[in-house]
Amino acid sequence: AQSVAQPEDQVNVAEGNPLTVKCTYSVSGNPYLFWYVQYPNRGLQFLLKYITGDNLVKGSYGFEAEFNKSQTSFHLKKPSALVSDSALYFCAVREGYNNNDMRFGAGTRLTVKP
Amino acid sequence: NAGVTQTPKFQVLKTGQSMTLQCAQDMNHEYMSWYRQDPGMGLRLIHYSVGAGITDQGEVPNGYNVSRSTTEDFPLRLLSAAPSQTSVYFCASSLVRGGNTIYFGEGSWLTVV
């Protein structure tokens, strides 16, 4: 069965600095990988996905993520953090076609300080 | 488009009471689902539906029922509320079962006392 881990509960960065939110996964076959963001008292919003192709995928709000098959990682990155990026970030993985097989990480709270 | 709409946003229940969380989407999505979100545990799938008249259990289905009489609506029923069901509930949908973008509602905060 697929699983995903976000090793950091909390990430703090200063505005303008690069940020990284880490994610590792475990699947038997080829992974479908996703990042979602949750702002306070809101639902999750889709940021980006990796299905196949280029290992570096670009998404909304200037975020990008790098798929690394050998390290089974899919870290979320942004070159220059904004205070408005402060939110809860979820990594998710599914192995096959079905969204009912999607597994979400526990989430990482990103705080960007001015 | 309103997207995925959930009601109520907040609810307090007494142990043993029943209630229904409503979910509607206006995007003509085939796939709908319910998740619960608990601190440190991410989102866990309760029930899902791949189309009107078809529902199935997810990871944590006990204590919950669902039905899908129309494409638009997917209500979640708590049969006899327990404190362990205190959580934030999210309804979500995607165009098809394998749709690569899942759309979430804004959540329903449920407290069972």
Short mmCIF file of C-alpha atoms in Angstrom, two decimals:
data_model
loop_
_atom_site.label_atom_id
_atom_site.label_comp_id
_atom_site.label_asym_id
_atom_site.label_seq_id
_atom_site.Cartn_x
_atom_site.Cartn_y
_atom_site.Cartn_z
CA ALA A 1 0.00 0.00 0.00
CA GLN A 2 1.16 3.50 -0.71
CA SER A 3 2.17 5.90 2.02
CA VAL A 4 3.64 9.34 2.34
CA ALA A 5 5.67 11.05 5.05
CA GLN A 6 6.30 14.68 5.81
CA PRO A 7 9.18 14.62 8.28
CA GLU A 8 8.77 18.20 9.50
CA ASP A 9 5.72 19.39 11.44
CA GLN A 10 6.85 22.99 11.16
CA VAL A 11 9.08 24.98 8.82
CA ASN A 12 10.04 28.56 9.54
CA VAL A 13 11.67 30.83 6.98
CA ALA A 14 12.27 34.53 6.59
CA GLU A 15 10.52 36.42 3.84
CA GLY A 16 12.62 36.53 0.71
CA ASN A 17 14.54 33.37 1.56
CA PRO A 18 14.09 30.10 -0.32
CA LEU A 19 11.83 27.52 1.23
CA THR A 20 11.67 23.74 1.09
CA VAL A 21 8.93 21.50 2.46
CA LYS A 22 9.94 17.86 2.44
CA CYS A 23 7.97 14.81 1.36
CA THR A 24 8.94 11.18 0.92
CA TYR A 25 6.72 8.43 -0.39
CA SER A 26 6.41 4.68 -0.67
CA VAL A 27 4.66 2.88 -3.51
CA SER A 28 5.03 -0.45 -5.27
CA GLY A 29 4.78 0.95 -8.76
CA ASN A 30 4.89 4.37 -10.35
CA PRO A 31 3.73 7.21 -8.13
CA TYR A 32 1.29 10.00 -8.83
CA LEU A 33 2.39 12.81 -6.49
CA PHE A 34 0.57 15.95 -5.42
CA TRP A 35 0.94 19.01 -3.23
CA TYR A 36 -2.02 20.81 -1.66
CA VAL A 37 -2.11 23.96 0.47
CA GLN A 38 -4.60 24.79 3.22
CA TYR A 39 -5.08 28.33 4.44
CA PRO A 40 -6.71 28.90 7.85
CA ASN A 41 -10.33 27.76 8.03
CA ARG A 42 -10.35 26.81 4.36
CA GLY A 43 -10.34 23.65 2.31
CA LEU A 44 -7.31 22.27 0.55
CA GLN A 45 -6.25 23.82 -2.73
CA PHE A 46 -4.33 22.03 -5.45
CA LEU A 47 -0.78 23.36 -6.01
CA LEU A 48 0.92 20.98 -8.39
CA LYS A 49 1.29 17.37 -9.48
CA TYR A 50 3.80 14.93 -10.89
CA ILE A 51 2.43 12.21 -13.13
CA THR A 52 5.20 11.56 -15.61
CA GLY A 53 7.83 13.43 -17.59
CA ASP A 54 10.12 16.21 -16.38
CA ASN A 55 11.22 15.69 -12.79
CA LEU A 56 10.80 19.39 -12.00
CA VAL A 57 7.18 20.46 -12.01
CA LYS A 58 5.91 23.98 -11.65
CA GLY A 59 2.66 24.92 -10.00
CA SER A 60 0.60 27.77 -8.65
CA TYR A 61 1.92 30.82 -6.77
CA GLY A 62 5.53 30.26 -7.88
CA PHE A 63 5.90 26.87 -6.22
CA GLU A 64 7.74 23.99 -7.78
CA ALA A 65 8.58 20.45 -6.77
CA GLU A 66 11.27 18.00 -7.75
CA PHE A 67 10.54 14.32 -8.20
CA ASN A 68 13.50 12.16 -7.17
CA LYS A 69 12.88 8.51 -7.86
CA SER A 70 16.07 7.20 -6.26
CA GLN A 71 15.37 9.05 -3.01
CA THR A 72 11.58 8.54 -3.26
CA SER A 73 11.12 12.22 -2.54
CA PHE A 74 8.94 15.02 -3.85
CA HIS A 75 10.04 18.17 -2.03
CA LEU A 76 8.15 21.42 -2.48
CA LYS A 77 10.25 24.51 -3.14
CA LYS A 78 9.97 28.21 -3.75
CA PRO A 79 12.91 30.52 -4.52
CA SER A 80 11.67 33.48 -2.49
CA ALA A 81 9.10 33.06 0.29
CA LEU A 82 6.26 35.49 0.95
CA VAL A 83 4.47 36.07 4.24
CA SER A 84 1.28 35.10 2.40
CA ASP A 85 2.75 31.62 1.78
CA SER A 86 2.22 30.84 5.47
CA ALA A 87 -0.17 27.88 5.52
CA LEU A 88 -0.45 24.13 6.02
CA TYR A 89 1.00 22.06 3.18
CA PHE A 90 0.04 18.50 2.38
CA CYS A 91 1.86 16.02 0.20
CA ALA A 92 -0.22 13.20 -1.28
CA VAL A 93 0.49 10.07 -3.28
CA ARG A 94 -1.50 7.51 -5.17
CA GLU A 95 -0.17 4.52 -7.02
CA GLY A 96 -2.81 3.93 -9.60
CA TYR A 97 -5.64 5.70 -11.29
CA ASN A 98 -8.07 5.94 -8.38
CA ASN A 99 -8.42 8.94 -6.09
CA ASN A 100 -9.88 6.70 -3.41
CA ASP A 101 -6.37 5.27 -3.09
CA MET A 102 -4.83 8.69 -2.46
CA ARG A 103 -2.87 8.95 0.78
CA PHE A 104 -2.13 12.29 2.40
CA GLY A 105 0.76 13.20 4.65
CA ALA A 106 0.18 14.66 8.09
CA GLY A 107 0.96 18.16 6.85
CA THR A 108 3.73 20.70 7.40
CA ARG A 109 2.97 24.13 8.77
CA LEU A 110 4.99 26.77 6.97
CA THR A 111 5.49 30.10 8.68
CA VAL A 112 7.14 32.92 6.77
CA LYS A 113 8.27 35.78 8.98
CA PRO A 114 8.68 39.35 7.73
CA ASN B 1 -19.33 28.11 -10.35
CA ALA B 2 -19.57 27.75 -6.59
CA GLY B 3 -17.37 24.63 -6.64
CA VAL B 4 -17.87 22.33 -3.65
CA THR B 5 -20.24 23.66 -1.01
CA GLN B 6 -20.53 22.18 2.48
CA THR B 7 -23.00 22.91 5.24
CA PRO B 8 -23.02 23.49 8.13
CA LYS B 9 -19.63 25.07 8.76
CA PHE B 10 -19.79 24.53 12.53
CA GLN B 11 -21.84 22.10 14.59
CA VAL B 12 -21.88 20.91 18.19
CA LEU B 13 -23.56 17.58 18.86
CA LYS B 14 -24.29 15.61 21.97
CA THR B 15 -23.13 12.02 22.17
CA GLY B 16 -25.70 9.76 20.56
CA GLN B 17 -27.28 12.40 18.37
CA SER B 18 -27.41 11.99 14.62
CA MET B 19 -26.86 14.58 11.94
CA THR B 20 -26.17 15.03 8.24
CA LEU B 21 -23.38 17.04 6.68
CA GLN B 22 -24.44 18.32 3.30
CA CYS B 23 -22.20 18.51 0.26
CA ALA B 24 -23.01 19.76 -3.22
CA GLN B 25 -20.88 20.41 -6.28
CA ASP B 26 -21.86 22.22 -9.46
CA MET B 27 -19.03 21.04 -11.70
CA ASN B 28 -20.75 17.85 -12.94
CA HIS B 29 -18.05 15.75 -11.28
CA GLU B 30 -18.52 12.00 -11.24
CA TYR B 31 -16.29 11.37 -8.23
CA MET B 32 -17.11 12.68 -4.76
CA SER B 33 -15.65 11.82 -1.39
CA TRP B 34 -15.61 12.66 2.30
CA TYR B 35 -12.48 13.03 4.41
CA ARG B 36 -11.88 13.75 8.04
CA GLN B 37 -8.89 15.78 9.15
CA ASP B 38 -7.36 15.21 12.56
CA PRO B 39 -4.23 16.88 13.95
CA GLY B 40 -1.05 15.07 12.95
CA MET B 41 -2.92 12.55 10.81
CA GLY B 42 -3.56 14.32 7.56
CA LEU B 43 -6.75 13.50 5.71
CA ARG B 44 -8.38 10.10 5.91
CA LEU B 45 -11.01 8.91 3.46
CA ILE B 46 -14.40 8.03 4.98
CA HIS B 47 -16.57 7.18 1.96
CA TYR B 48 -16.52 7.88 -1.74
CA SER B 49 -18.75 7.68 -4.79
CA VAL B 50 -17.88 7.20 -8.44
CA GLY B 51 -21.31 8.24 -9.67
CA ALA B 52 -24.97 8.56 -8.79
CA GLY B 53 -26.21 5.45 -7.04
CA ILE B 54 -22.69 4.11 -6.34
CA THR B 55 -20.90 4.46 -3.03
CA ASP B 56 -18.09 2.62 -1.31
CA GLN B 57 -16.14 2.64 1.94
CA GLY B 58 -12.85 4.36 2.45
CA GLU B 59 -10.25 4.01 5.16
CA VAL B 60 -12.38 5.00 8.18
CA PRO B 61 -16.07 4.32 7.38
CA ASN B 62 -17.38 3.15 10.76
CA GLY B 63 -20.09 5.33 12.21
CA TYR B 64 -20.88 7.07 8.93
CA ASN B 65 -23.31 6.52 6.08
CA VAL B 66 -23.51 8.10 2.66
CA SER B 67 -25.81 8.10 -0.32
CA ARG B 68 -25.58 9.55 -3.84
CA SER B 69 -29.01 10.01 -5.35
CA THR B 70 -27.88 12.75 -7.74
CA THR B 71 -24.59 13.71 -9.37
CA GLU B 72 -24.53 16.98 -7.44
CA ASP B 73 -25.17 15.88 -3.84
CA PHE B 74 -23.26 13.59 -1.49
CA PRO B 75 -24.46 13.89 2.13
CA LEU B 76 -22.60 12.30 5.03
CA ARG B 77 -24.66 10.98 7.93
CA LEU B 78 -23.41 10.44 11.44
CA LEU B 79 -25.63 7.74 12.86
CA SER B 80 -24.94 8.07 16.60
CA ALA B 81 -22.30 10.68 17.29
CA ALA B 82 -19.33 9.82 19.50
CA PRO B 83 -16.59 12.09 20.88
CA SER B 84 -14.12 10.27 18.62
CA GLN B 85 -15.95 11.81 15.67
CA THR B 86 -14.94 15.29 16.71
CA SER B 87 -13.04 16.42 13.66
CA VAL B 88 -12.99 18.64 10.61
CA TYR B 89 -14.81 17.09 7.68
CA PHE B 90 -14.07 17.87 4.06
CA CYS B 91 -16.10 17.01 1.01
CA ALA B 92 -14.14 16.73 -2.21
CA SER B 93 -14.78 16.00 -5.86
CA SER B 94 -12.95 15.33 -9.08
CA LEU B 95 -14.13 15.08 -12.65
CA VAL B 96 -13.60 11.34 -12.72
CA ARG B 97 -12.25 8.75 -10.32
CA GLY B 98 -8.73 9.33 -11.60
CA GLY B 99 -9.00 13.06 -12.04
CA ASN B 100 -5.66 14.68 -11.22
CA THR B 101 -7.16 17.71 -9.50
CA ILE B 102 -9.35 17.25 -6.45
CA TYR B 103 -11.53 20.16 -5.39
CA PHE B 104 -12.28 20.54 -1.70
CA GLY B 105 -15.06 22.24 0.17
CA GLU B 106 -14.23 24.66 2.95
CA GLY B 107 -14.80 22.18 5.72
CA SER B 108 -17.27 21.44 8.50
CA TRP B 109 -16.04 21.70 12.09
CA LEU B 110 -17.86 19.13 14.23
CA THR B 111 -17.59 18.83 17.99
CA VAL B 112 -19.24 15.95 19.83
CA VAL B 113 -19.63 16.49 23.57
#
